[in-house]
C-alpha positions as a Python dict, from the first residue, in 0.01 Angstrom:
ca = {
    (1, 'K'): (0, 0, 0),
    (2, 'L'): (45, 375, -37),
    (3, 'S'): (-140, 417, -365),
    (4, 'R'): (-467, 613, -358),
    (5, 'N'): (-601, 413, -654),
    (6, 'T'): (-596, 67, -498),
    (7, 'S'): (-883, -168, -590),
    (8, 'D'): (-892, -335, -248),
    (9, 'F'): (-864, -36, -17),
    (10, 'I'): (-1107, -205, 223),
    (11, 'T'): (-1173, -578, 248),
    (12, 'R'): (-1456, -806, 347),
    (13, 'R'): (-1279, -871, 677),
    (14, 'D'): (-1268, -497, 756),
    (15, 'V'): (-1641, -464, 692),
    (16, 'T'): (-1750, -769, 892),
    (17, 'E'): (-1526, -681, 1187),
    (18, 'A'): (-1707, -346, 1205),
    (19, 'G'): (-2035, -529, 1263),
    (20, 'V'): (-2185, -525, 913),
    (21, 'D'): (-2373, -832, 791),
    (22, 'W'): (-2188, -920, 469),
    (23, 'D'): (-2464, -1149, 341),
    (24, 'M'): (-2722, -873, 382),
    (25, 'C'): (-2499, -632, 190),
    (26, 'Q'): (-2465, -882, -94),
    (27, 'E'): (-2843, -926, -102),
    (28, 'E'): (-2878, -550, -150),
    (29, 'V'): (-2619, -567, -429),
    (30, 'K'): (-2816, -841, -606),
    (31, 'K'): (-3136, -635, -579),
    (32, 'G'): (-2981, -323, -727),
    (33, 'L'): (-2722, -454, -974),
    (34, 'E'): (-2684, -733, -1226),
    (35, 'K'): (-2349, -889, -1304),
    (36, 'E'): (-2305, -913, -1682),
    (37, 'T'): (-1935, -998, -1701),
    (38, 'D'): (-1646, -1025, -1456),
    (39, 'V'): (-1568, -656, -1501),
    (40, 'M'): (-1911, -505, -1581),
    (41, 'W'): (-2222, -463, -1366),
    (42, 'S'): (-2544, -301, -1483),
    (43, 'I'): (-2756, -96, -1243),
    (44, 'R'): (-3119, -204, -1218),
    (45, 'P'): (-3342, 103, -1269),
    (46, 'N'): (-3626, 170, -1029),
    (47, 'S'): (-3981, 102, -1143),
    (48, 'D'): (-4038, 476, -1193),
    (49, 'D'): (-3714, 544, -1385),
    (50, 'I'): (-3751, 660, -1745),
    (51, 'V'): (-3414, 820, -1822),
    (52, 'E'): (-3184, 667, -2082),
    (53, 'P'): (-2929, 522, -2100),
    (54, 'T'): (-2895, 305, -1790),
    (55, 'P'): (-2528, 321, -1679),
    (56, 'H'): (-2286, 37, -1609),
    (57, 'V'): (-2020, -1, -1342),
    (58, 'Y'): (-1679, -127, -1457),
    (59, 'L'): (-1438, -278, -1205),
    (60, 'L'): (-1069, -187, -1229),
    (61, 'D'): (-950, -533, -1126),
    (62, 'P'): (-1220, -803, -1091),
    (63, 'E'): (-986, -1017, -881),
    (64, 'K'): (-943, -744, -620),
    (65, 'E'): (-1230, -494, -649),
    (66, 'Q'): (-1555, -622, -496),
    (67, 'V'): (-1901, -466, -496),
    (68, 'I'): (-1980, -430, -124),
    (69, 'F'): (-2303, -236, -82),
    (70, 'H'): (-2588, -73, -274),
    (71, 'L'): (-2843, 183, -157),
    (72, 'T'): (-3118, 355, -355),
    (73, 'F'): (-3334, 641, -229),
    (74, 'K'): (-3544, 936, -340),
    (75, 'D'): (-3537, 1311, -287),
    (76, 'L'): (-3881, 1468, -313),
    (77, 'G'): (-3734, 1816, -348),
    (78, 'T'): (-3949, 2125, -304),
    (79, 'P'): (-4323, 2136, -379),
    (80, 'F'): (-4246, 2385, -658),
    (81, 'S'): (-4022, 2144, -851),
    (82, 'G'): (-4182, 1927, -1119),
    (83, 'T'): (-3932, 1645, -1073),
    (84, 'Y'): (-3787, 1439, -793),
    (85, 'I'): (-3446, 1270, -785),
    (86, 'N'): (-3363, 901, -767),
    (87, 'T'): (-3013, 827, -638),
    (88, 'D'): (-2815, 503, -624),
    (89, 'V'): (-2504, 478, -407),
    (90, 'I'): (-2276, 184, -489),
    (91, 'V'): (-1976, 108, -268),
    (92, 'T'): (-1696, -117, -390),
    (93, 'S'): (-1373, -207, -216),
    (94, 'G'): (-1195, 76, -399),
    (95, 'R'): (-1454, 334, -512),
    (96, 'I'): (-1798, 477, -447),
    (97, 'F'): (-2040, 547, -734),
    (98, 'F'): (-2331, 792, -747),
    (99, 'W'): (-2609, 764, -1005),
    (100, 'K'): (-2851, 1058, -996),
    (101, 'R'): (-3146, 1100, -1234),
    (102, 'H'): (-3464, 1306, -1240),
    (103, 'V'): (-3820, 1175, -1269),
    (104, 'Y'): (-4138, 1369, -1346),
    (105, 'K'): (-4388, 1394, -1062),
    (106, 'K'): (-4715, 1230, -1158),
    (107, 'F'): (-5049, 1402, -1187),
    (108, 'D'): (-5240, 1399, -860),
    (109, 'C'): (-5561, 1574, -765),
    (110, 'M'): (-5429, 1694, -429),
    (111, 'S'): (-5133, 1860, -600),
    (112, 'L'): (-5344, 2008, -881),
    (113, 'P'): (-5237, 2375, -828),
    (114, 'C'): (-4869, 2273, -825),
    (115, 'Y'): (-4912, 2050, -1130),
    (116, 'F'): (-5050, 2326, -1353),
    (117, 'L'): (-4901, 2645, -1205),
    (118, 'C'): (-4554, 2537, -1085),
    (119, 'W'): (-4467, 2210, -1257),
    (120, 'V'): (-4650, 2288, -1585),
    (121, 'G'): (-4697, 1914, -1608),
    (122, 'C'): (-4924, 1942, -1911),
    (123, 'L'): (-4609, 2008, -2118),
    (124, 'N'): (-4428, 1693, -2005),
    (125, 'R'): (-4543, 1501, -2313),
    (126, 'F'): (-4342, 1742, -2528),
    (127, 'F'): (-4027, 1688, -2320),
    (128, 'P'): (-3979, 1309, -2280),
    (129, 'G'): (-3874, 1190, -1938),
    (130, 'R'): (-3591, 985, -2088),
    (131, 'N'): (-3410, 1314, -2160),
    (132, 'L'): (-3416, 1441, -1802),
    (133, 'P'): (-3080, 1496, -1624),
    (134, 'N'): (-2894, 1167, -1581),
    (135, 'Q'): (-2551, 1163, -1411),
    (136, 'L'): (-2308, 893, -1302),
    (137, 'S'): (-1989, 979, -1109),
    (138, 'F'): (-1743, 810, -877),
    (139, 'V'): (-1461, 886, -636),
    (140, 'T'): (-1189, 658, -500),
    (141, 'L'): (-1223, 564, -135),
    (142, 'P'): (-876, 699, -33),
    (143, 'S'): (-987, 1045, -151),
    (144, 'I'): (-1265, 1061, 111),
    (145, 'L'): (-1179, 1279, 409),
    (146, 'S'): (-1500, 1235, 610),
    (147, 'F'): (-1864, 1127, 591),
    (148, 'N'): (-2149, 1295, 779),
    (149, 'T'): (-2527, 1282, 796),
    (150, 'D'): (-2756, 1568, 891),
    (151, 'L'): (-3118, 1504, 992),
    (152, 'S'): (-3367, 1789, 950),
    (153, 'V'): (-3729, 1784, 1063),
    (154, 'D'): (-3986, 1984, 864),
    (155, 'P'): (-4326, 2077, 1008),
    (156, 'P'): (-4639, 2024, 797),
    (157, 'S'): (-4720, 2303, 552),
    (158, 'W'): (-5030, 2398, 355),
    (159, 'V'): (-4819, 2439, 38),
    (160, 'V'): (-4690, 2079, 47),
    (161, 'P'): (-4925, 1826, -116),
    (162, 'H'): (-5008, 1528, 107),
    (163, 'H'): (-4836, 1688, 406),
    (164, 'A'): (-5076, 1959, 515),
    (165, 'P'): (-5113, 2031, 889),
    (166, 'L'): (-5461, 1877, 887),
    (167, 'K'): (-5534, 1550, 708),
    (168, 'C'): (-5894, 1477, 610),
    (169, 'P'): (-5946, 1110, 510),
    (170, 'P'): (-6278, 1165, 321),
    (171, 'L'): (-6120, 1444, 114),
    (172, 'E'): (-5816, 1229, 40),
    (173, 'A'): (-6046, 945, -72),
    (174, 'V'): (-6228, 1176, -313),
    (175, 'C'): (-5899, 1310, -452),
    (176, 'A'): (-5765, 956, -500),
    (177, 'M'): (-6083, 858, -685),
    (178, 'L'): (-6059, 1160, -914),
    (179, 'T'): (-5692, 1088, -980),
    (180, 'R'): (-5774, 732, -1084),
    (181, 'L'): (-6048, 859, -1315),
    (182, 'V'): (-5811, 1102, -1487),
    (183, 'T'): (-5499, 885, -1511),
    (184, 'K'): (-5681, 551, -1565),
    (185, 'D'): (-5425, 400, -1327),
    (186, 'D'): (-5471, 225, -995),
    (187, 'W'): (-5157, 360, -826),
    (188, 'A'): (-5349, 644, -651),
    (189, 'K'): (-5432, 502, -310),
    (190, 'I'): (-5629, 644, -22),
    (191, 'G'): (-5373, 793, 216),
    (192, 'S'): (-5529, 827, 563),
    (193, 'T'): (-5793, 591, 690),
    (194, 'G'): (-6093, 675, 905),
    (195, 'C'): (-6353, 951, 896),
    (196, 'L'): (-6227, 1213, 1137),
    (197, 'P'): (-5957, 1469, 1050),
    (198, 'R'): (-5622, 1430, 1224),
    (199, 'R'): (-5308, 1634, 1266),
    (200, 'A'): (-5019, 1542, 1037),
    (201, 'G'): (-4685, 1457, 1191),
    (202, 'A'): (-4355, 1620, 1105),
    (203, 'S'): (-4154, 1489, 812),
    (204, 'S'): (-3778, 1451, 803),
    (205, 'R'): (-3501, 1454, 545),
    (206, 'L'): (-3152, 1315, 578),
    (207, 'Q'): (-2858, 1476, 403),
    (208, 'L'): (-2557, 1257, 324),
    (209, 'M'): (-2232, 1450, 289),
    (210, 'W'): (-1894, 1325, 171),
    (211, 'R'): (-1600, 1564, 218),
    (212, 'L'): (-1309, 1488, -14),
    (213, 'Q'): (-934, 1532, 16),
    (214, 'Q'): (-823, 1851, -155),
    (215, 'S'): (-526, 2065, -236),
    (216, 'A'): (-406, 2320, 19),
    (217, 'H'): (-463, 2586, -248),
    (218, 'A'): (-833, 2505, -292),
    (219, 'D'): (-1071, 2792, -218),
    (220, 'S'): (-1350, 2579, -72),
    (221, 'D'): (-1425, 2227, 47),
    (222, 'M'): (-1498, 1957, -210),
    (223, 'L'): (-1832, 1810, -108),
    (224, 'I'): (-2070, 1548, -246),
    (225, 'L'): (-2422, 1606, -116),
    (226, 'T'): (-2728, 1383, -153),
    (227, 'T'): (-3062, 1394, 26),
    (228, 'I'): (-3313, 1131, 136),
    (229, 'K'): (-3659, 1287, 153),
    (230, 'P'): (-3883, 1174, 307),
    (231, 'H'): (-3671, 989, 563),
    (232, 'V'): (-3839, 806, 850),
    (233, 'V'): (-3665, 736, 1179),
    (234, 'E'): (-3791, 511, 1456),
    (235, 'E'): (-3922, 802, 1665),
    (236, 'L'): (-4154, 926, 1387),
    (237, 'S'): (-4467, 775, 1239),
    (238, 'E'): (-4439, 601, 902),
    (239, 'A'): (-4792, 697, 793),
    (240, 'D'): (-4714, 1038, 644),
    (241, 'A'): (-4413, 915, 445),
    (242, 'E'): (-4618, 625, 310),
    (243, 'D'): (-4890, 869, 205),
    (244, 'I'): (-4637, 1070, 4),
    (245, 'Y'): (-4484, 764, -161),
    (246, 'N'): (-4810, 593, -247),
    (247, 'S'): (-5033, 883, -341),
    (248, 'I'): (-4794, 1044, -589),
    (249, 'G'): (-4678, 710, -725),
    (250, 'F'): (-4308, 741, -639),
    (251, 'V'): (-4225, 379, -565),
    (252, 'T'): (-4439, 142, -764),
    (253, 'E'): (-4793, 41, -834),
    (254, 'D'): (-4762, -211, -550),
    (255, 'P'): (-4899, -32, -239),
    (256, 'N'): (-4701, -256, -2),
    (257, 'E'): (-4361, -156, -141),
    (258, 'A'): (-4381, 192, 9),
    (259, 'R'): (-4400, 45, 360),
    (260, 'I'): (-4102, -181, 288),
    (261, 'V'): (-3894, 112, 157),
    (262, 'V'): (-3981, 330, 454),
    (263, 'K'): (-3899, 63, 712),
    (264, 'E'): (-3569, -49, 559),
    (265, 'H'): (-3418, 293, 485),
    (266, 'D'): (-3299, 359, 839),
    (267, 'R'): (-3125, 20, 865),
    (268, 'K'): (-2955, 57, 526),
    (269, 'V'): (-2833, 408, 605),
    (270, 'E'): (-2685, 279, 931),
    (271, 'Y'): (-2492, 15, 737),
    (272, 'L'): (-2366, 286, 502),
    (273, 'R'): (-2245, 487, 804),
    (274, 'I'): (-2052, 187, 937),
    (275, 'I'): (-1892, 114, 599),
    (276, 'M'): (-1790, 479, 563),
    (277, 'S'): (-1636, 468, 912),
    (278, 'V'): (-1426, 172, 795),
    (279, 'V'): (-1318, 380, 494),
    (280, 'Q'): (-1226, 676, 716),
    (281, 'D'): (-1015, 452, 943),
    (282, 'A'): (-833, 313, 639),
    (283, 'C'): (-773, 668, 510),
    (284, 'H'): (-627, 776, 843),
    (285, 'K'): (-394, 477, 850),
    (286, 'L'): (-282, 555, 495),
    (287, 'S'): (-211, 917, 588),
    (288, 'E'): (-10, 809, 891),
    (289, 'R'): (203, 573, 680),
    (290, 'M'): (265, 848, 424),
    (291, 'D'): (363, 1092, 703),
    (292, 'D'): (613, 841, 837),
    (293, 'L'): (790, 845, 502),
    (294, 'V'): (833, 1221, 501),
}
């Protein structure tokens, strides 16, 4: 098979032989997508998604193309941006899809200066969140040249809400109470527990980078870049990432879901790395077969 548009470029056997739990991958697919017909899958929006419309994934050949893996994550962005980005990555046996959409950051007492001076959040009601940027794209697996991840560690900063160098639990409790009074919602939770101030740990972000095959006449590399922020690895504490998720209402009104998201991200990203390594091996074999014909 020398075509770069094949629907079964990688198979279930390739994925399982690389050490990936196929049943776990299918559970993630069921969580993130809903099968409507043999050729059409709808993506389940996150609880904080407002953008419209919600896209669908169409399979080229339902008998050959299989949905293998699904991963959803968030990019907090900079403290000066009034939105954060939700991203879904969907891997099939022939393509990889990217759904990126923006979401307004919610009002929060601890981020009050940013909300009014940088985000101008008071004007959000005049610009509905359903009209924020909403993009779906895909590439075929044979067009992928390489896949890399880059982990960056950011120290605490006084300009980043909920990640200041010094965390004061009583102050956070007061801010959470004021946030609940203003928003009339219960999603604002107390971040740190205890009475004594403590030093905040470093936060991390993980950049996912796909480099694509390109023409020899191209001026620059063709890259697809996405970022997971905050990203928690085993060596770092989960507390600060949970504070960011819960206190600004990123995940859901359920306070326990932030802990689940934080714990499972590292495992899911590792599965994505393994699947992409299978894709790279298949690409190299395809290139070798094409070279033999020349």
